[in-house]
Amino acid sequence: MPPSQPPNTSTEENKSGLGTFGGVYTPSILTILGVIMYLRFGWVVGNAGLIGTLLIVVLANSITFFTALSVCAIATDRVIRVGGAYYMISRSLGIETGGAVGIPLYFAQALSVALYTIGFAESVVTAFPHLSQLYVGLIVTVAVGILALTSASIAIKTQYVIMAAILLSLFSFYFGHPVEPTHIELWVTNKEPFWAVFAVFFPAVTGIMAGVNMSGDLRDPIRSLPIGTLAAVGTGFLIYITLPIFLAMRADSSTLIAEPLIMEQMALWGPSILLGVWGATLSSAIGSMLGAPRILQALARDGILPQWMRFLGQGSGPDDEPRIGTLVTLVVAIAAVCIGDLNLIAPVLTMFFLTTYLVLNISAAVEGFLKSPSFRPSFKVHWGFSLLGAIGCLGVMFLIDAVATLVAGIVVIGIYFWVRQRELFVTWGDVRRGIWMALLRMAILQIDHTQDTKNWRPQILVLSGAPTKRWPLIQLAQALTHNRGLITVSSVLPTGSRDVAKQAVLEQRIHSYLQRRGVQALVRLVTAPDTFDGAERLVETYGLGSIVPNTILLGDSQQLSHRDRYCQMIANLHQAQRNVIILRENPDLPDNPWDESKNRSCRIDVWWGGGMQGNGSLMLLLAYLLRSNPQWQRGEIYLKLVVMDESAVIEAKNNLDKLAQELRIGALSEVILADGRTFATILKQSSAGADFIFLGMPTPGHLFMQTYEKLQQWTKNLPTTVFVLAASGSAFEEVL
C-alpha cells in the first residue's frame, strides 16, 4: 500500500492553480520594479550620492526582507487561503485586527489601480500629446479589469509580456553609455535631506504583497509563497544595488536630478525605457486589480462586511474567481480615474500598505515569541527579525508622511472598534489568548503570597447559586470591584446533577448571561453532597498560585433549619483567612438601591465600633469602594458612633472628624448619644433612611449563632444591610 499523502500538501497533478513563478514571483517582482526605478532613481542618486543611495537601498530592502521572512513564517505554518495578507492577520491577531487592516487595504489596492493607470496615461500623453489623458486612463483601466475578469491565469500570462519589456529595458540600460563626463560623487550633503530621499525611494520595495494577495489561486501556497516572495526580494535587491553604480558613472548629480527619464538617454535603445515605464505601470495595475477583489471576497466571507454586502463573497468558475468583487473594484477604479487627481490620498494609501507590513511583522513576532505549540512553521524565523521589521515599518511611515500616518492610524483604529462592537463569531482561534496566557503566567510567577497592603484589591468569590435568583449579590460585587479586582460567580450543585461536560456547558451559559448584562466575571461550579461543605471546599481549593479570593460574598440565611451550619461555615471561612461579607436585603421596602433610573444621591451608613482594627477599617474601605462606583459617586458616607456618656460626645466627634480627614475618603462623622436607648433602637431610628448600612460582625465563637440571630433582629425592616467580618490578622488600616 502506498504511503498516504500528508495533510495540507498539493501536487501539480491533483490540484489546479498558479505556480510559484507565475503566481508569486512574477506579480511581486513586477510591482517592485516600478515607476520609482525608472523616474526617480536618478533623482535619488543625485541627491544622496553613491554611498548614500547604496545605504538607502540596503535599509529599505532590509525592512522588506524582514517582512518577507515574517510572511514566509506565517505562510508555512498554515494554509493561506483567499485574502492574502488579510487572511494571515485575521487568523493570527483576530478578526477585529484583520478587518481593521483588511478594509483599508482593499481600498488602497483598488485605488492603486487608478494611480497606476493615471501614471500610464500621463506617460503616453507625454509621448503622444494629441491624446486625451482621461480617455487613455479609462481605456487602460477597463482593459485591466477585463483581463482580471477573464481569468487570473490569463492576466498572469499578460504579465510575462510586461516582464519581457522590463527585462529588455534593463539590458538596454546596463549596456548603455554615459551622457556626459562625470566625477562620481560618493556623498552629497547640500541637496535634499537623507531621510526625505529615503522616503521617496522606499515605495519602490513595497511590492511583496502582490504575490501574497494571490494566495487563494496558488497550487501550493505553503511552498510557493516563501520561495516566490524571497526570490522577488532578492532579485529586486540585486537590481537596485547595481543601478546606482551605473547612474553615478554616467551622469553628474545635477543632470540626474533635472532629468526624470535620464535612463532613456543612457540606454542602448532609448525607447526600451519608455516601454519599461509602461510595463511597470501596467503590471502594477494588473497586480492591484487581481489582489483587491480577493481581499474583498475574504472580508465578505468572514462576515466583516455588512449583511447586505455578503454577495461579494461569491466565487465563479472552478477556480472560485471573485468576478463580482472584480466588477466592484473596476467601478471604484473608474470613479477614481474620472476624478483624476489622487495626490491628496496617495500618501494615505501608502500608509495602508505599510500598516499591513507592520501588522504582519507583529503577527509573526508575537507568534514566535509565545512559542505556542500550534505555531510550527516549516520556515523558521526568529521573532527578533520580525520585530525589527515592525519597528522599521513604523519608522518609515513617520519619515514618509507623519500626518498621513496619523490619518491611517485613526482609520484603522476606528474600523477595529466598529468590527469589535459587532461581536462576530469565528471558528478559529488567534494569538490574543496566547498573549494573555503568557502575561498571566509571568504575573502569577511574579506575585508571591506576601501580603501587600499598598496593592490590595478585592478578589470576590460570590456564592450566589443561580445568578438570576440572587442578582443583587452580583451587583454588589461589581460595585465593590469596578475594574479593580476579580469577581468569581460560583454555585454548589448537588452530586450527580451534572456530569463534567454538562457542568462546563452550564458555566459557559452563565458566563454568557453575565456578559449580556455587562458583568465581567469568572464562573465556577462545583458538585457536592452538602452545599456548605461544597462552598468550604471551593474556598479552600479555588485559585491559581497566590491569586485566590480574599473576600467571600454570600446572602443572608433565613432558613432556621440551616442556621447552625450556615454560621459554622462563616466561622470556617474566617479561620481560612478570608473576609466575609453578607448581604441582607429587605424585600418589603419599595426603594431599590440598585435602581439606576433614579438620579439621586446615595447614603451609606457605616457603624463604627471596633476602631481601625478589624471590621472598622474594612467597612470604611468597602464603603469607599462602593461610592467610587459611577452609580454612587454622588453618595455620602456617614461614619456613625454611639457613646453612652454625654461628656464623651465632643471628644468622640473630634476624633471621628480627624480620622475622616486623615483617611481622605470624604466621610461625614456623626456621634450619637445613647441616652438610655438600646443599640437596636438607635440603629432603626438613625439608619431608616439609608441606602446601605454596614455593620461589623463579632469574631465567631461559641455563641456566634445567637449573636448572628441578634444582628438579624436588629436589622429587621431596615434598608439593605451589609454584615462585615474582616479576616483575622488583617491590616486594612494600612490599606486606608
Tab-separated table of N, CA and C in Angstrom, residues 144-276:
chain	number	residue	atom	x	y	z
A	144	VAL	N	-7.578	46.534	-18.117
A	144	VAL	CA	-7.031	45.787	-16.984
A	144	VAL	C	-8.144	45.024	-16.268
A	145	GLY	N	-9.313	45.653	-16.110
A	145	GLY	CA	-10.431	44.977	-15.478
A	145	GLY	C	-10.907	43.778	-16.272
A	146	ILE	N	-10.953	43.908	-17.610
A	146	ILE	CA	-11.365	42.780	-18.454
A	146	ILE	C	-10.379	41.627	-18.323
A	147	LEU	N	-9.095	41.949	-18.274
A	147	LEU	CA	-8.088	40.901	-18.078
A	147	LEU	C	-8.334	40.145	-16.772
A	148	ALA	N	-8.577	40.887	-15.700
A	148	ALA	CA	-8.799	40.248	-14.406
A	148	ALA	C	-10.102	39.459	-14.389
A	149	LEU	N	-11.147	39.968	-15.081
A	149	LEU	CA	-12.417	39.253	-15.139
A	149	LEU	C	-12.316	37.977	-15.956
A	150	THR	N	-11.518	38.025	-16.986
A	150	THR	CA	-11.410	36.859	-17.866
A	150	THR	C	-10.816	35.677	-17.125
A	151	SER	N	-9.648	35.892	-16.515
A	151	SER	CA	-9.005	34.817	-15.773
A	151	SER	C	-7.743	35.352	-15.129
A	152	ALA	N	-7.508	34.900	-13.912
A	152	ALA	CA	-6.269	35.294	-13.253
A	152	ALA	C	-5.059	34.742	-13.997
A	153	SER	N	-5.184	33.532	-14.525
A	153	SER	CA	-4.047	32.932	-15.237
A	153	SER	C	-3.735	33.690	-16.515
A	154	ILE	N	-4.775	34.186	-17.217
A	154	ILE	CA	-4.537	34.973	-18.428
A	154	ILE	C	-3.856	36.291	-18.069
A	155	ALA	N	-4.304	36.898	-16.957
A	155	ALA	CA	-3.673	38.144	-16.513
A	155	ALA	C	-2.206	37.913	-16.173
A	156	ILE	N	-1.917	36.773	-15.549
A	156	ILE	CA	-0.523	36.453	-15.227
A	156	ILE	C	0.286	36.269	-16.504
A	157	LYS	N	-0.311	35.614	-17.505
A	157	LYS	CA	0.399	35.426	-18.779
A	157	LYS	C	0.664	36.774	-19.449
A	158	THR	N	-0.275	37.714	-19.300
A	158	THR	CA	-0.045	39.048	-19.839
A	158	THR	C	1.147	39.704	-19.147
A	159	GLN	N	1.315	39.400	-17.873
A	159	GLN	CA	2.442	39.978	-17.162
A	159	GLN	C	3.782	39.419	-17.640
A	160	TYR	N	3.762	38.237	-18.242
A	160	TYR	CA	5.008	37.718	-18.811
A	160	TYR	C	5.506	38.633	-19.933
A	161	VAL	N	4.553	39.137	-20.725
A	161	VAL	CA	4.921	40.060	-21.802
A	161	VAL	C	5.492	41.343	-21.200
A	162	ILE	N	4.844	41.813	-20.142
A	162	ILE	CA	5.328	43.023	-19.478
A	162	ILE	C	6.714	42.791	-18.885
A	163	MET	N	6.910	41.614	-18.300
A	163	MET	CA	8.225	41.304	-17.746
A	163	MET	C	9.288	41.324	-18.836
A	164	ALA	N	8.931	40.822	-20.011
A	164	ALA	CA	9.887	40.836	-21.123
A	164	ALA	C	10.272	42.269	-21.484
A	165	ALA	N	9.285	43.175	-21.464
A	165	ALA	CA	9.570	44.577	-21.774
A	165	ALA	C	10.484	45.197	-20.722
A	166	ILE	N	10.255	44.873	-19.448
A	166	ILE	CA	11.105	45.413	-18.381
A	166	ILE	C	12.515	44.850	-18.475
A	167	LEU	N	12.636	43.546	-18.757
A	167	LEU	CA	13.968	42.948	-18.920
A	167	LEU	C	14.713	43.580	-20.090
A	168	LEU	N	13.987	43.834	-21.177
A	168	LEU	CA	14.610	44.479	-22.342
A	168	LEU	C	15.130	45.867	-21.967
A	169	SER	N	14.330	46.601	-21.197
A	169	SER	CA	14.761	47.951	-20.802
A	169	SER	C	15.984	47.895	-19.888
A	170	LEU	N	16.043	46.898	-18.997
A	170	LEU	CA	17.186	46.780	-18.096
A	170	LEU	C	18.458	46.404	-18.850
A	171	PHE	N	18.375	45.461	-19.771
A	171	PHE	CA	19.544	45.093	-20.576
A	171	PHE	C	20.007	46.278	-21.416
A	172	SER	N	19.029	47.007	-21.959
A	172	SER	CA	19.382	48.172	-22.757
A	172	SER	C	20.084	49.227	-21.907
A	173	PHE	N	19.654	49.342	-20.650
A	173	PHE	CA	20.306	50.313	-19.770
A	173	PHE	C	21.703	49.859	-19.369
A	174	TYR	N	21.839	48.607	-18.936
A	174	TYR	CA	23.139	48.128	-18.470
A	174	TYR	C	24.198	48.196	-19.572
A	175	PHE	N	23.796	47.972	-20.817
A	175	PHE	CA	24.746	48.012	-21.928
A	175	PHE	C	24.724	49.370	-22.636
A	176	GLY	N	24.233	50.375	-21.915
A	176	GLY	CA	24.155	51.718	-22.481
A	176	GLY	C	25.471	52.466	-22.373
A	177	HIS	N	25.394	53.795	-22.282
A	177	HIS	CA	26.578	54.641	-22.376
A	177	HIS	C	26.404	55.874	-21.494
A	178	PRO	N	27.506	56.560	-21.127
A	178	PRO	CA	27.398	57.811	-20.358
A	178	PRO	C	26.776	58.916	-21.205
A	179	VAL	N	26.144	59.859	-20.531
A	179	VAL	CA	25.589	61.008	-21.241
A	179	VAL	C	26.528	62.200	-21.169
A	180	GLU	N	27.496	62.135	-20.264
A	180	GLU	CA	28.449	63.236	-20.106
A	180	GLU	C	29.621	62.753	-19.267
A	181	PRO	N	30.763	63.414	-19.367
A	181	PRO	CA	31.876	63.089	-18.453
A	181	PRO	C	31.448	63.424	-17.023
A	182	THR	N	31.798	62.558	-16.103
A	182	THR	CA	31.320	62.769	-14.741
A	182	THR	C	32.357	62.349	-13.720
A	183	HIS	N	32.228	62.964	-12.548
A	183	HIS	CA	33.027	62.572	-11.392
A	183	HIS	C	32.064	61.969	-10.372
A	184	ILE	N	32.323	60.732	-9.984
A	184	ILE	CA	31.407	60.030	-9.083
A	184	ILE	C	31.382	60.723	-7.726
A	185	GLU	N	30.197	61.158	-7.334
A	185	GLU	CA	30.021	61.780	-6.016
A	185	GLU	C	29.556	60.704	-5.037
A	186	LEU	N	30.426	60.395	-4.071
A	186	LEU	CA	30.107	59.335	-3.118
A	186	LEU	C	29.065	59.769	-2.100
A	187	TRP	N	29.113	61.038	-1.699
A	187	TRP	CA	28.163	61.516	-0.683
A	187	TRP	C	27.839	62.978	-0.966
A	188	VAL	N	26.556	63.293	-1.076
A	188	VAL	CA	26.104	64.651	-1.361
A	188	VAL	C	25.435	65.189	-0.110
A	189	THR	N	25.883	66.350	0.348
A	189	THR	CA	25.349	66.911	1.596
A	189	THR	C	24.608	68.228	1.409
A	190	ASN	N	24.600	68.764	0.202
A	190	ASN	CA	23.997	70.092	0.007
A	190	ASN	C	22.695	70.025	-0.783
A	191	LYS	N	22.093	68.851	-0.835
A	191	LYS	CA	20.831	68.699	-1.575
A	191	LYS	C	19.710	68.348	-0.596
A	192	GLU	N	18.792	67.468	-1.022
A	192	GLU	CA	17.675	67.065	-0.159
A	192	GLU	C	18.183	66.277	1.053
A	193	PRO	N	17.490	66.382	2.210
A	193	PRO	CA	17.891	65.602	3.386
A	193	PRO	C	17.841	64.096	3.102
A	194	PHE	N	18.692	63.365	3.798
A	194	PHE	CA	18.817	61.924	3.559
A	194	PHE	C	17.482	61.208	3.722
A	195	TRP	N	16.765	61.494	4.833
A	195	TRP	CA	15.530	60.754	5.093
A	195	TRP	C	14.409	61.160	4.144
A	196	ALA	N	14.462	62.386	3.613
A	196	ALA	CA	13.483	62.779	2.594
A	196	ALA	C	13.698	61.972	1.319
A	197	VAL	N	14.957	61.759	0.955
A	197	VAL	CA	15.275	60.930	-0.222
A	197	VAL	C	14.874	59.485	0.036
A	198	PHE	N	15.136	59.011	1.245
A	198	PHE	CA	14.751	57.650	1.610
A	198	PHE	C	13.238	57.460	1.469
A	199	ALA	N	12.470	58.460	1.905
A	199	ALA	CA	11.013	58.367	1.832
A	199	ALA	C	10.529	58.280	0.393
A	200	VAL	N	11.210	58.950	-0.517
A	200	VAL	CA	10.831	58.886	-1.932
A	200	VAL	C	11.121	57.505	-2.508
A	201	PHE	N	12.250	56.914	-2.101
A	201	PHE	CA	12.643	55.631	-2.688
A	201	PHE	C	11.878	54.454	-2.091
A	202	PHE	N	11.523	54.503	-0.831
A	202	PHE	CA	11.020	53.306	-0.150
A	202	PHE	C	9.831	52.634	-0.847
A	203	PRO	N	8.846	53.366	-1.391
A	203	PRO	CA	7.747	52.663	-2.066
A	203	PRO	C	8.201	51.735	-3.186
A	204	ALA	N	9.446	51.893	-3.681
A	204	ALA	CA	9.932	51.025	-4.746
A	204	ALA	C	10.131	49.590	-4.284
A	205	VAL	N	10.229	49.348	-2.984
A	205	VAL	CA	10.490	47.992	-2.499
A	205	VAL	C	9.289	47.403	-1.766
A	206	THR	N	8.108	47.962	-1.964
A	206	THR	CA	6.929	47.512	-1.219
A	206	THR	C	5.988	46.688	-2.080
A	207	GLY	N	6.526	45.817	-2.904
A	207	GLY	CA	5.667	45.072	-3.825
A	207	GLY	C	5.420	43.633	-3.462
A	208	ILE	N	5.864	43.173	-2.278
A	208	ILE	CA	5.760	41.745	-1.986
A	208	ILE	C	4.320	41.300	-1.743
A	209	MET	N	3.405	42.232	-1.448
A	209	MET	CA	2.020	41.835	-1.204
A	209	MET	C	1.313	41.393	-2.478
A	210	ALA	N	1.845	41.741	-3.638
A	210	ALA	CA	1.198	41.353	-4.897
A	210	ALA	C	1.104	39.844	-5.012
A	211	GLY	N	2.144	39.140	-4.611
A	211	GLY	CA	2.111	37.685	-4.636
A	211	GLY	C	1.285	37.104	-3.512
A	212	VAL	N	1.357	37.707	-2.326
A	212	VAL	CA	0.594	37.219	-1.179
A	212	VAL	C	-0.901	37.313	-1.452
A	213	ASN	N	-1.333	38.372	-2.138
A	213	ASN	CA	-2.758	38.540	-2.427
A	213	ASN	C	-3.311	37.452	-3.330
A	214	MET	N	-2.440	36.739	-4.048
A	214	MET	CA	-2.883	35.678	-4.949
A	214	MET	C	-2.872	34.311	-4.267
A	215	SER	N	-2.787	34.288	-2.939
A	215	SER	CA	-2.620	33.030	-2.222
A	215	SER	C	-3.730	32.031	-2.510
A	216	GLY	N	-4.964	32.520	-2.654
A	216	GLY	CA	-6.074	31.611	-2.903
A	216	GLY	C	-6.051	30.978	-4.267
A	217	ASP	N	-5.238	31.482	-5.209
A	217	ASP	CA	-5.167	30.941	-6.563
A	217	ASP	C	-3.934	30.079	-6.782
A	218	LEU	N	-3.178	29.831	-5.721
A	218	LEU	CA	-1.932	29.084	-5.868
A	218	LEU	C	-2.177	27.586	-5.720
A	219	ARG	N	-1.383	26.796	-6.450
A	219	ARG	CA	-1.455	25.348	-6.306
A	219	ARG	C	-1.023	24.924	-4.913
A	220	ASP	N	0.075	25.485	-4.458
A	220	ASP	CA	0.642	25.105	-3.168
A	220	ASP	C	1.173	26.359	-2.476
A	221	PRO	N	0.287	27.118	-1.805
A	221	PRO	CA	0.728	28.392	-1.213
A	221	PRO	C	1.808	28.221	-0.154
A	222	ILE	N	1.788	27.123	0.602
A	222	ILE	CA	2.796	26.932	1.648
A	222	ILE	C	4.189	26.849	1.040
A	223	ARG	N	4.299	26.283	-0.146
A	223	ARG	CA	5.607	26.183	-0.810
A	223	ARG	C	5.896	27.414	-1.656
A	224	SER	N	4.882	27.907	-2.365
A	224	SER	CA	5.114	28.966	-3.351
A	224	SER	C	5.376	30.323	-2.721
A	225	LEU	N	4.639	30.657	-1.643
A	225	LEU	CA	4.782	31.993	-1.072
A	225	LEU	C	6.194	32.268	-0.552
A	226	PRO	N	6.817	31.387	0.219
A	226	PRO	CA	8.188	31.687	0.668
A	226	PRO	C	9.190	31.767	-0.474
A	227	ILE	N	9.145	30.787	-1.383
A	227	ILE	CA	10.128	30.760	-2.476
A	227	ILE	C	9.946	31.964	-3.390
A	228	GLY	N	8.709	32.199	-3.842
A	228	GLY	CA	8.459	33.292	-4.774
A	228	GLY	C	8.720	34.656	-4.169
A	229	THR	N	8.309	34.844	-2.900
A	229	THR	CA	8.485	36.148	-2.258
A	229	THR	C	9.959	36.461	-2.034
A	230	LEU	N	10.706	35.515	-1.468
A	230	LEU	CA	12.127	35.753	-1.208
A	230	LEU	C	12.920	35.900	-2.501
A	231	ALA	N	12.531	35.147	-3.535
A	231	ALA	CA	13.218	35.281	-4.824
A	231	ALA	C	12.988	36.667	-5.413
A	232	ALA	N	11.765	37.185	-5.297
A	232	ALA	CA	11.468	38.521	-5.811
A	232	ALA	C	12.226	39.585	-5.034
A	233	VAL	N	12.284	39.438	-3.702
A	233	VAL	CA	13.025	40.403	-2.890
A	233	VAL	C	14.505	40.372	-3.245
A	234	GLY	N	15.073	39.172	-3.415
A	234	GLY	CA	16.482	39.054	-3.775
A	234	GLY	C	16.792	39.629	-5.139
A	235	THR	N	15.911	39.353	-6.114
A	235	THR	CA	16.114	39.899	-7.457
A	235	THR	C	16.049	41.419	-7.442
A	236	GLY	N	15.046	41.956	-6.746
A	236	GLY	CA	14.927	43.405	-6.665
A	236	GLY	C	16.136	44.039	-6.007
A	237	PHE	N	16.673	43.395	-4.971
A	237	PHE	CA	17.843	43.947	-4.299
A	237	PHE	C	19.067	43.973	-5.224
A	238	LEU	N	19.287	42.896	-5.980
A	238	LEU	CA	20.439	42.853	-6.899
A	238	LEU	C	20.348	43.953	-7.949
A	239	ILE	N	19.140	44.195	-8.454
A	239	ILE	CA	18.976	45.238	-9.473
A	239	ILE	C	19.162	46.623	-8.858
A	240	TYR	N	18.560	46.834	-7.682
A	240	TYR	CA	18.637	48.158	-7.060
A	240	TYR	C	20.020	48.481	-6.518
A	241	ILE	N	20.822	47.461	-6.196
A	241	ILE	CA	22.152	47.730	-5.667
A	241	ILE	C	23.160	48.001	-6.782
A	242	THR	N	22.818	47.588	-8.017
A	242	THR	CA	23.735	47.817	-9.145
A	242	THR	C	23.365	49.048	-9.967
A	243	LEU	N	22.091	49.364	-10.044
A	243	LEU	CA	21.667	50.504	-10.865
A	243	LEU	C	22.330	51.821	-10.453
A	244	PRO	N	22.427	52.154	-9.152
A	244	PRO	CA	23.039	53.447	-8.797
A	244	PRO	C	24.498	53.565	-9.210
A	245	ILE	N	25.199	52.441	-9.277
A	245	ILE	CA	26.598	52.492	-9.709
A	245	ILE	C	26.680	52.969	-11.154
A	246	PHE	N	25.832	52.411	-12.012
A	246	PHE	CA	25.827	52.819	-13.420
A	246	PHE	C	25.344	54.261	-13.570
A	247	LEU	N	24.332	54.640	-12.779
A	247	LEU	CA	23.830	56.013	-12.871
A	247	LEU	C	24.897	57.021	-12.449
A	248	ALA	N	25.604	56.719	-11.352
A	248	ALA	CA	26.629	57.643	-10.865
A	248	ALA	C	27.811	57.743	-11.823
A	249	MET	N	28.082	56.686	-12.593
A	249	MET	CA	29.215	56.681	-13.517
A	249	MET	C	28.896	57.394	-14.831
A	250	ARG	N	27.608	57.598	-15.156
A	250	ARG	CA	27.237	58.072	-16.489
A	250	ARG	C	26.715	59.502	-16.515
A	251	ALA	N	26.454	60.105	-15.332
A	251	ALA	CA	25.972	61.494	-15.318
A	251	ALA	C	26.274	62.095	-13.961
A	252	ASP	N	26.435	63.431	-13.930
A	252	ASP	CA	26.681	64.070	-12.645
A	252	ASP	C	25.363	64.299	-11.910
A	253	SER	N	25.467	64.740	-10.666
A	253	SER	CA	24.294	64.810	-9.800
A	253	SER	C	23.248	65.797	-10.307
A	254	SER	N	23.667	66.928	-10.847
A	254	SER	CA	22.689	67.920	-11.315
A	254	SER	C	21.870	67.377	-12.474
A	255	THR	N	22.500	66.648	-13.375
A	255	THR	CA	21.771	66.048	-14.502
A	255	THR	C	20.816	64.973	-14.011
A	256	LEU	N	21.253	64.149	-13.075
A	256	LEU	CA	20.395	63.088	-12.541
A	256	LEU	C	19.154	63.671	-11.871
A	257	ILE	N	19.309	64.814	-11.221
A	257	ILE	CA	18.166	65.433	-10.552
A	257	ILE	C	17.223	66.094	-11.552
A	258	ALA	N	17.776	66.707	-12.578
A	258	ALA	CA	16.969	67.501	-13.514
A	258	ALA	C	16.221	66.657	-14.539
A	259	GLU	N	16.711	65.470	-14.853
A	259	GLU	CA	16.135	64.668	-15.926
A	259	GLU	C	15.451	63.416	-15.358
A	260	PRO	N	14.121	63.402	-15.240
A	260	PRO	CA	13.439	62.212	-14.710
A	260	PRO	C	13.679	60.964	-15.553
A	261	LEU	N	13.741	61.128	-16.898
A	261	LEU	CA	13.951	59.974	-17.778
A	261	LEU	C	15.411	59.886	-18.219
A	262	ILE	N	16.325	60.101	-17.284
A	262	ILE	CA	17.745	60.053	-17.611
A	262	ILE	C	18.163	58.667	-18.079
A	263	MET	N	17.466	57.627	-17.625
A	263	MET	CA	17.793	56.267	-18.050
A	263	MET	C	17.564	56.092	-19.552
A	264	GLU	N	16.593	56.825	-20.119
A	264	GLU	CA	16.331	56.742	-21.557
A	264	GLU	C	17.518	57.269	-22.349
A	265	GLN	N	18.152	58.331	-21.836
A	265	GLN	CA	19.316	58.898	-22.525
A	265	GLN	C	20.536	57.990	-22.415
A	266	MET	N	20.613	57.200	-21.337
A	266	MET	CA	21.765	56.325	-21.143
A	266	MET	C	21.614	54.983	-21.858
A	267	ALA	N	20.385	54.590	-22.180
A	267	ALA	CA	20.126	53.242	-22.685
A	267	ALA	C	20.696	53.039	-24.076
A	268	LEU	N	20.982	51.785	-24.366
A	268	LEU	CA	21.452	51.417	-25.699
A	268	LEU	C	20.377	51.699	-26.736
A	269	TRP	N	19.126	51.410	-26.365
A	269	TRP	CA	17.972	51.733	-27.230
A	269	TRP	C	16.979	52.498	-26.367
A	270	GLY	N	16.912	53.805	-26.520
A	270	GLY	CA	16.133	54.689	-25.673
A	270	GLY	C	14.671	54.310	-25.516
A	271	PRO	N	13.938	53.986	-26.589
A	271	PRO	CA	12.517	53.653	-26.442
A	271	PRO	C	12.244	52.466	-25.520
A	272	SER	N	13.240	51.620	-25.295
A	272	SER	CA	13.010	50.476	-24.405
A	272	SER	C	12.690	50.930	-22.980
A	273	ILE	N	13.263	52.070	-22.575
A	273	ILE	CA	12.983	52.581	-21.227
A	273	ILE	C	11.526	53.017	-21.124
A	274	LEU	N	11.034	53.652	-22.206
A	274	LEU	CA	9.628	54.049	-22.205
A	274	LEU	C	8.723	52.819	-22.148
A	275	LEU	N	9.113	51.766	-22.875
A	275	LEU	CA	8.357	50.518	-22.790
A	275	LEU	C	8.392	49.954	-21.369
A	276	GLY	N	9.544	50.092	-20.702
A	276	GLY	CA	9.658	49.625	-19.324
A	276	GLY	C	8.756	50.403	-18.385
